[in-house]
Amino acid sequence: MATIFTRIINGEIPALKVYEDADTLAFLDIAPASPGHTLVICKNEVATLTELSDAQLLATARTTQRVAAAIQQALQPDGINIMQNNGAAAGQTVFHYHVHIIPRWTDDGVMQFWEHKSLSQAEFTEIVAKISRAL
Ligand code: 5GP
């Protein structure tokens, strides 16, 4: 399904591109979590991680690694978060597969991580059984 990212790929709306190849495109997020926050997208109209082909997954992972290395060298952050949201419940707002590269600096206060939950042994066991069966 076409989203705003298809229009960016097609050059119909502008984006601050940092890298492009035949399969992927990397550009600055319009509403960055930190300076240098970059999105890496697969050029195919695929919404989520599980829908990617092996080739699309590999191409996007390679570009993510390459751009993250460039951000590390150019901006010298103290760390980098790689994030990727699948589905509205997980925070996905643009339904075109993309990876967030978010440079981080010590005590930058950028991201609030999850609260850790306690699960019983029975719950852990049931979850691992369900996932294992699905693989
Ligand atoms: P999601 O919430 O789907 O994981 O992330 C979507 C990201 O796309 C958001 O961080 C948002 O700021 C960014 N975004 C949405 N529309 C545009 C746009 O038109 N241009 C750019 N450069 N980024 C966009």
Short mmCIF file of N, CA and C and ligand atoms in Angstrom, two decimals:
data_model
loop_
_atom_site.label_atom_id
_atom_site.label_comp_id
_atom_site.label_asym_id
_atom_site.label_seq_id
_atom_site.Cartn_x
_atom_site.Cartn_y
_atom_site.Cartn_z
N MET A 1 0.84 -1.20 0.00
CA MET A 1 0.00 0.00 0.00
C MET A 1 0.88 1.25 0.00
N ALA A 2 0.50 2.21 -0.81
CA ALA A 2 1.31 3.43 -0.90
C ALA A 2 1.11 4.29 0.35
N THR A 3 2.20 4.82 0.86
CA THR A 3 2.14 5.75 2.00
C THR A 3 2.96 6.98 1.60
N ILE A 4 3.13 7.86 2.54
CA ILE A 4 3.94 9.05 2.29
C ILE A 4 5.37 8.66 1.89
N PHE A 5 5.85 7.51 2.35
CA PHE A 5 7.21 7.10 2.01
C PHE A 5 7.34 6.74 0.53
N THR A 6 6.27 6.25 -0.08
CA THR A 6 6.31 6.00 -1.53
C THR A 6 6.50 7.32 -2.26
N ARG A 7 5.86 8.36 -1.78
CA ARG A 7 6.00 9.67 -2.42
C ARG A 7 7.42 10.21 -2.25
N ILE A 8 8.04 9.88 -1.12
CA ILE A 8 9.45 10.28 -0.93
C ILE A 8 10.34 9.48 -1.88
N ILE A 9 10.11 8.18 -1.99
CA ILE A 9 10.90 7.34 -2.91
C ILE A 9 10.78 7.88 -4.33
N ASN A 10 9.56 8.26 -4.73
CA ASN A 10 9.32 8.73 -6.10
C ASN A 10 9.72 10.19 -6.32
N GLY A 11 10.20 10.84 -5.27
CA GLY A 11 10.64 12.23 -5.40
C GLY A 11 9.49 13.22 -5.50
N GLU A 12 8.30 12.78 -5.11
CA GLU A 12 7.13 13.67 -5.21
C GLU A 12 7.07 14.66 -4.05
N ILE A 13 7.66 14.27 -2.92
CA ILE A 13 7.81 15.22 -1.82
C ILE A 13 9.26 15.15 -1.36
N PRO A 14 9.77 16.26 -0.85
CA PRO A 14 11.19 16.30 -0.51
C PRO A 14 11.53 15.54 0.76
N ALA A 15 12.76 15.09 0.83
CA ALA A 15 13.29 14.48 2.06
C ALA A 15 14.78 14.75 2.08
N LEU A 16 15.33 14.80 3.28
CA LEU A 16 16.77 15.01 3.43
C LEU A 16 17.44 13.65 3.37
N LYS A 17 17.81 13.26 2.15
CA LYS A 17 18.35 11.92 1.91
C LYS A 17 19.82 11.86 2.30
N VAL A 18 20.18 10.80 3.00
CA VAL A 18 21.60 10.60 3.32
C VAL A 18 22.21 9.45 2.54
N TYR A 19 21.37 8.53 2.06
CA TYR A 19 21.90 7.38 1.31
C TYR A 19 20.77 6.78 0.47
N GLU A 20 21.14 6.31 -0.72
CA GLU A 20 20.15 5.63 -1.57
C GLU A 20 20.86 4.58 -2.41
N ASP A 21 20.23 3.43 -2.55
CA ASP A 21 20.69 2.44 -3.53
C ASP A 21 19.45 1.85 -4.20
N ALA A 22 19.60 0.79 -4.95
CA ALA A 22 18.49 0.26 -5.73
C ALA A 22 17.33 -0.23 -4.86
N ASP A 23 17.65 -0.69 -3.66
CA ASP A 23 16.63 -1.34 -2.81
C ASP A 23 16.20 -0.54 -1.59
N THR A 24 17.02 0.40 -1.19
CA THR A 24 16.77 1.10 0.08
C THR A 24 17.02 2.60 -0.04
N LEU A 25 16.47 3.31 0.93
CA LEU A 25 16.66 4.77 1.00
C LEU A 25 16.77 5.15 2.46
N ALA A 26 17.67 6.06 2.78
CA ALA A 26 17.81 6.56 4.15
C ALA A 26 17.69 8.08 4.13
N PHE A 27 16.85 8.60 5.02
CA PHE A 27 16.63 10.04 5.07
C PHE A 27 16.35 10.45 6.51
N LEU A 28 16.54 11.75 6.80
CA LEU A 28 16.32 12.23 8.17
C LEU A 28 14.84 12.22 8.50
N ASP A 29 14.52 11.80 9.73
CA ASP A 29 13.14 11.85 10.22
C ASP A 29 12.72 13.31 10.36
N ILE A 30 11.49 13.59 9.91
CA ILE A 30 11.00 14.98 9.91
C ILE A 30 10.76 15.50 11.34
N ALA A 31 10.55 14.58 12.27
CA ALA A 31 10.31 14.97 13.67
C ALA A 31 11.26 14.14 14.55
N PRO A 32 12.54 14.49 14.53
CA PRO A 32 13.56 13.60 15.11
C PRO A 32 13.51 13.51 16.63
N ALA A 33 13.83 12.32 17.12
CA ALA A 33 13.99 12.11 18.56
C ALA A 33 15.30 12.71 19.04
N SER A 34 16.28 12.77 18.15
CA SER A 34 17.58 13.39 18.48
C SER A 34 18.18 13.86 17.16
N PRO A 35 19.17 14.74 17.21
CA PRO A 35 19.82 15.20 15.98
C PRO A 35 20.48 14.01 15.27
N GLY A 36 20.12 13.80 14.02
CA GLY A 36 20.68 12.67 13.27
C GLY A 36 19.73 11.49 13.16
N HIS A 37 18.57 11.57 13.81
CA HIS A 37 17.56 10.49 13.73
C HIS A 37 17.23 10.25 12.25
N THR A 38 17.51 9.04 11.81
CA THR A 38 17.41 8.69 10.38
C THR A 38 16.50 7.49 10.21
N LEU A 39 15.74 7.50 9.13
CA LEU A 39 14.89 6.36 8.78
C LEU A 39 15.51 5.64 7.60
N VAL A 40 15.56 4.32 7.70
CA VAL A 40 15.99 3.49 6.57
C VAL A 40 14.77 2.74 6.08
N ILE A 41 14.45 2.90 4.81
CA ILE A 41 13.26 2.22 4.29
C ILE A 41 13.64 1.29 3.14
N CYS A 42 12.82 0.27 3.03
CA CYS A 42 12.88 -0.64 1.90
C CYS A 42 12.06 -0.01 0.79
N LYS A 43 12.55 -0.02 -0.44
CA LYS A 43 11.82 0.67 -1.50
C LYS A 43 10.52 -0.02 -1.89
N ASN A 44 10.39 -1.30 -1.58
CA ASN A 44 9.14 -1.99 -1.88
C ASN A 44 8.07 -1.56 -0.89
N GLU A 45 6.82 -1.61 -1.34
CA GLU A 45 5.71 -1.23 -0.45
C GLU A 45 5.34 -2.43 0.43
N VAL A 46 6.11 -2.58 1.49
CA VAL A 46 5.91 -3.66 2.45
C VAL A 46 5.70 -2.99 3.80
N ALA A 47 4.68 -3.42 4.54
CA ALA A 47 4.31 -2.69 5.76
C ALA A 47 5.16 -3.06 6.97
N THR A 48 5.42 -4.36 7.13
CA THR A 48 6.03 -4.80 8.40
C THR A 48 7.17 -5.80 8.18
N LEU A 49 7.91 -6.01 9.23
CA LEU A 49 9.08 -6.90 9.21
C LEU A 49 8.76 -8.29 8.66
N THR A 50 7.64 -8.86 9.12
CA THR A 50 7.37 -10.25 8.76
C THR A 50 6.95 -10.41 7.30
N GLU A 51 6.66 -9.31 6.63
CA GLU A 51 6.27 -9.39 5.22
C GLU A 51 7.46 -9.23 4.28
N LEU A 52 8.63 -8.90 4.80
CA LEU A 52 9.80 -8.68 3.94
C LEU A 52 10.32 -9.99 3.36
N SER A 53 10.78 -9.95 2.13
CA SER A 53 11.50 -11.09 1.57
C SER A 53 12.90 -11.13 2.20
N ASP A 54 13.58 -12.25 2.05
CA ASP A 54 14.95 -12.35 2.56
C ASP A 54 15.83 -11.25 1.96
N ALA A 55 15.67 -11.02 0.68
CA ALA A 55 16.51 -10.02 -0.01
C ALA A 55 16.22 -8.62 0.52
N GLN A 56 14.93 -8.33 0.73
CA GLN A 56 14.56 -7.00 1.25
C GLN A 56 15.08 -6.82 2.68
N LEU A 57 14.99 -7.88 3.45
CA LEU A 57 15.48 -7.83 4.84
C LEU A 57 16.98 -7.59 4.86
N LEU A 58 17.69 -8.31 4.04
CA LEU A 58 19.15 -8.17 3.99
C LEU A 58 19.55 -6.78 3.53
N ALA A 59 18.89 -6.30 2.48
CA ALA A 59 19.23 -4.98 1.94
C ALA A 59 19.00 -3.90 2.99
N THR A 60 17.89 -3.99 3.71
CA THR A 60 17.58 -2.96 4.71
C THR A 60 18.55 -3.06 5.89
N ALA A 61 18.88 -4.28 6.29
CA ALA A 61 19.82 -4.45 7.41
C ALA A 61 21.20 -3.91 7.04
N ARG A 62 21.61 -4.17 5.81
CA ARG A 62 22.93 -3.67 5.37
C ARG A 62 22.97 -2.15 5.39
N THR A 63 21.90 -1.54 4.85
CA THR A 63 21.88 -0.06 4.81
C THR A 63 21.82 0.50 6.23
N THR A 64 21.06 -0.17 7.10
CA THR A 64 20.97 0.29 8.49
C THR A 64 22.36 0.27 9.13
N GLN A 65 23.10 -0.81 8.94
CA GLN A 65 24.44 -0.90 9.52
C GLN A 65 25.37 0.16 8.94
N ARG A 66 25.27 0.33 7.63
CA ARG A 66 26.16 1.29 6.96
C ARG A 66 25.89 2.73 7.42
N VAL A 67 24.60 3.08 7.48
CA VAL A 67 24.25 4.45 7.89
C VAL A 67 24.56 4.66 9.37
N ALA A 68 24.31 3.63 10.19
CA ALA A 68 24.63 3.75 11.62
C ALA A 68 26.13 4.00 11.81
N ALA A 69 26.94 3.31 11.03
CA ALA A 69 28.40 3.51 11.13
C ALA A 69 28.77 4.94 10.72
N ALA A 70 28.11 5.45 9.68
CA ALA A 70 28.39 6.82 9.23
C ALA A 70 27.96 7.83 10.29
N ILE A 71 26.80 7.58 10.91
CA ILE A 71 26.33 8.48 11.98
C ILE A 71 27.31 8.45 13.14
N GLN A 72 27.79 7.26 13.48
CA GLN A 72 28.75 7.14 14.59
C GLN A 72 30.00 7.96 14.29
N GLN A 73 30.48 7.84 13.06
CA GLN A 73 31.70 8.56 12.69
C GLN A 73 31.46 10.07 12.60
N ALA A 74 30.32 10.45 12.02
CA ALA A 74 30.09 11.86 11.73
C ALA A 74 29.63 12.65 12.95
N LEU A 75 28.77 12.05 13.76
CA LEU A 75 28.15 12.79 14.86
C LEU A 75 28.69 12.40 16.23
N GLN A 76 29.45 11.30 16.27
CA GLN A 76 30.08 10.84 17.52
C GLN A 76 29.11 10.73 18.69
N PRO A 77 27.96 10.06 18.51
CA PRO A 77 27.07 9.85 19.65
C PRO A 77 27.70 8.88 20.64
N ASP A 78 27.15 8.86 21.86
CA ASP A 78 27.63 7.90 22.86
C ASP A 78 27.02 6.53 22.64
N GLY A 79 25.92 6.48 21.91
CA GLY A 79 25.27 5.21 21.59
C GLY A 79 24.27 5.42 20.48
N ILE A 80 23.71 4.32 19.99
CA ILE A 80 22.71 4.39 18.91
C ILE A 80 21.61 3.38 19.21
N ASN A 81 20.36 3.81 19.17
CA ASN A 81 19.23 2.87 19.23
C ASN A 81 18.78 2.55 17.81
N ILE A 82 18.55 1.26 17.56
CA ILE A 82 17.90 0.82 16.34
C ILE A 82 16.50 0.39 16.75
N MET A 83 15.49 1.02 16.18
CA MET A 83 14.10 0.72 16.55
C MET A 83 13.29 0.42 15.31
N GLN A 84 12.28 -0.38 15.48
CA GLN A 84 11.46 -0.72 14.31
C GLN A 84 10.08 -1.11 14.83
N ASN A 85 9.06 -0.38 14.43
CA ASN A 85 7.71 -0.59 14.95
C ASN A 85 6.85 -1.33 13.93
N ASN A 86 6.11 -2.31 14.41
CA ASN A 86 5.22 -3.10 13.53
C ASN A 86 3.81 -3.05 14.10
N GLY A 87 2.90 -2.39 13.38
CA GLY A 87 1.52 -2.33 13.83
C GLY A 87 1.25 -1.11 14.69
N ALA A 88 0.01 -0.63 14.60
CA ALA A 88 -0.37 0.58 15.35
C ALA A 88 -0.15 0.41 16.85
N ALA A 89 -0.44 -0.79 17.36
CA ALA A 89 -0.30 -1.01 18.80
C ALA A 89 1.15 -0.89 19.25
N ALA A 90 2.07 -1.10 18.31
CA ALA A 90 3.50 -1.00 18.62
C ALA A 90 4.05 0.38 18.30
N GLY A 91 3.17 1.29 17.89
CA GLY A 91 3.62 2.66 17.63
C GLY A 91 3.89 2.97 16.18
N GLN A 92 3.60 2.02 15.28
CA GLN A 92 3.83 2.30 13.87
C GLN A 92 2.77 3.29 13.36
N THR A 93 3.24 4.34 12.72
CA THR A 93 2.32 5.34 12.18
C THR A 93 2.38 5.40 10.66
N VAL A 94 3.50 4.98 10.09
CA VAL A 94 3.62 4.93 8.62
C VAL A 94 3.78 3.45 8.26
N PHE A 95 2.81 2.95 7.51
CA PHE A 95 2.75 1.50 7.27
C PHE A 95 3.54 1.10 6.02
N HIS A 96 4.78 1.48 6.08
CA HIS A 96 5.79 1.14 5.07
C HIS A 96 7.04 0.81 5.89
N TYR A 97 7.55 -0.40 5.74
CA TYR A 97 8.64 -0.88 6.59
C TYR A 97 9.79 0.13 6.70
N HIS A 98 10.17 0.44 7.91
CA HIS A 98 11.29 1.36 8.11
C HIS A 98 11.97 1.07 9.45
N VAL A 99 13.24 1.40 9.48
CA VAL A 99 14.05 1.23 10.68
C VAL A 99 14.47 2.62 11.15
N HIS A 100 14.31 2.85 12.45
CA HIS A 100 14.77 4.12 13.04
C HIS A 100 16.21 3.94 13.52
N ILE A 101 17.08 4.86 13.13
CA ILE A 101 18.43 4.93 13.69
C ILE A 101 18.46 6.20 14.54
N ILE A 102 18.60 6.03 15.85
CA ILE A 102 18.49 7.18 16.75
C ILE A 102 19.80 7.34 17.53
N PRO A 103 20.60 8.34 17.14
CA PRO A 103 21.83 8.58 17.90
C PRO A 103 21.49 9.03 19.31
N ARG A 104 22.27 8.57 20.28
CA ARG A 104 21.99 8.89 21.68
C ARG A 104 23.22 9.47 22.35
N TRP A 105 23.00 10.40 23.24
CA TRP A 105 24.05 10.98 24.05
C TRP A 105 23.71 10.74 25.52
N THR A 106 24.72 10.52 26.32
CA THR A 106 24.51 10.22 27.74
C THR A 106 23.57 11.25 28.38
N ASP A 107 22.57 10.74 29.09
CA ASP A 107 21.60 11.59 29.81
C ASP A 107 20.81 12.51 28.88
N ASP A 108 20.62 12.10 27.61
CA ASP A 108 19.86 12.96 26.70
C ASP A 108 18.35 12.90 26.95
N GLY A 109 17.91 11.94 27.75
CA GLY A 109 16.49 11.86 28.11
C GLY A 109 15.58 11.55 26.95
N VAL A 110 16.13 11.05 25.85
CA VAL A 110 15.34 10.88 24.63
C VAL A 110 14.27 9.82 24.79
N MET A 111 14.62 8.69 25.37
CA MET A 111 13.69 7.57 25.24
C MET A 111 13.34 6.97 26.58
N GLN A 112 12.05 6.72 26.74
CA GLN A 112 11.60 6.06 27.96
C GLN A 112 11.40 4.59 27.61
N PHE A 113 12.14 3.74 28.27
CA PHE A 113 12.01 2.33 27.97
C PHE A 113 10.88 1.72 28.77
N TRP A 114 10.60 0.45 28.47
CA TRP A 114 9.46 -0.22 29.10
C TRP A 114 9.72 -0.49 30.58
N GLU A 115 8.60 -0.65 31.27
CA GLU A 115 8.67 -1.14 32.64
C GLU A 115 8.76 -2.66 32.58
N HIS A 116 9.66 -3.24 33.33
CA HIS A 116 9.81 -4.69 33.29
C HIS A 116 8.67 -5.36 34.05
N LYS A 117 8.07 -6.36 33.42
CA LYS A 117 6.96 -7.09 34.04
C LYS A 117 7.48 -8.37 34.70
N SER A 118 6.74 -8.87 35.68
CA SER A 118 7.05 -10.17 36.27
C SER A 118 6.10 -11.21 35.70
N LEU A 119 6.65 -12.31 35.22
CA LEU A 119 5.81 -13.41 34.75
C LEU A 119 6.11 -14.64 35.61
N SER A 120 5.10 -15.46 35.78
CA SER A 120 5.31 -16.70 36.52
C SER A 120 6.07 -17.68 35.64
N GLN A 121 6.62 -18.72 36.28
CA GLN A 121 7.31 -19.76 35.50
C GLN A 121 6.36 -20.40 34.50
N ALA A 122 5.11 -20.60 34.91
CA ALA A 122 4.12 -21.22 34.02
C ALA A 122 3.86 -20.33 32.80
N GLU A 123 3.80 -19.05 33.04
CA GLU A 123 3.57 -18.12 31.90
C GLU A 123 4.76 -18.15 30.94
N PHE A 124 5.98 -18.10 31.49
CA PHE A 124 7.17 -18.19 30.62
C PHE A 124 7.14 -19.48 29.81
N THR A 125 6.84 -20.58 30.48
CA THR A 125 6.85 -21.89 29.82
C THR A 125 5.81 -21.95 28.71
N GLU A 126 4.64 -21.40 28.96
CA GLU A 126 3.58 -21.41 27.96
C GLU A 126 3.97 -20.56 26.74
N ILE A 127 4.58 -19.43 27.01
CA ILE A 127 4.96 -18.53 25.91
C ILE A 127 6.03 -19.17 25.04
N VAL A 128 7.05 -19.74 25.67
CA VAL A 128 8.13 -20.34 24.88
C VAL A 128 7.60 -21.52 24.07
N ALA A 129 6.63 -22.27 24.64
CA ALA A 129 6.06 -23.40 23.91
C ALA A 129 5.29 -22.90 22.68
N LYS A 130 4.51 -21.84 22.86
CA LYS A 130 3.72 -21.29 21.75
C LYS A 130 4.62 -20.78 20.63
N ILE A 131 5.65 -20.03 20.99
CA ILE A 131 6.53 -19.47 19.96
C ILE A 131 7.29 -20.59 19.26
N SER A 132 7.79 -21.52 20.02
CA SER A 132 8.56 -22.63 19.43
C SER A 132 7.71 -23.42 18.45
N ARG A 133 6.45 -23.66 18.83
CA ARG A 133 5.55 -24.41 17.94
C ARG A 133 5.31 -23.66 16.63
N ALA A 134 5.32 -22.32 16.70
CA ALA A 134 5.03 -21.53 15.49
C ALA A 134 6.22 -21.46 14.55
N LEU A 135 7.40 -21.84 15.04
CA LEU A 135 8.60 -21.73 14.19
C LEU A 135 8.80 -22.94 13.30
P1 5GP B 1 6.75 4.99 13.02
O1 5GP B 1 5.99 5.68 14.14
O2 5GP B 1 5.82 4.51 11.93
O3 5GP B 1 7.69 3.93 13.49
O4 5GP B 1 7.69 6.11 12.42
C1 5GP B 1 7.31 6.97 11.40
C2 5GP B 1 8.30 8.11 11.39
O5 5GP B 1 8.18 8.78 10.15
C3 5GP B 1 8.04 9.16 12.48
O6 5GP B 1 9.19 9.26 13.32
C4 5GP B 1 7.78 10.44 11.71
O7 5GP B 1 8.35 11.57 12.30
C5 5GP B 1 8.39 10.15 10.34
N1 5GP B 1 7.72 10.82 9.23
C6 5GP B 1 6.39 10.83 8.98
N2 5GP B 1 6.13 11.51 7.85
C7 5GP B 1 7.35 11.92 7.38
C8 5GP B 1 7.72 12.69 6.23
O8 5GP B 1 6.92 13.12 5.41
N3 5GP B 1 9.05 12.89 6.06
C9 5GP B 1 9.98 12.44 6.94
N4 5GP B 1 11.26 12.72 6.67
N5 5GP B 1 9.65 11.72 8.03
C10 5GP B 1 8.35 11.47 8.24
#
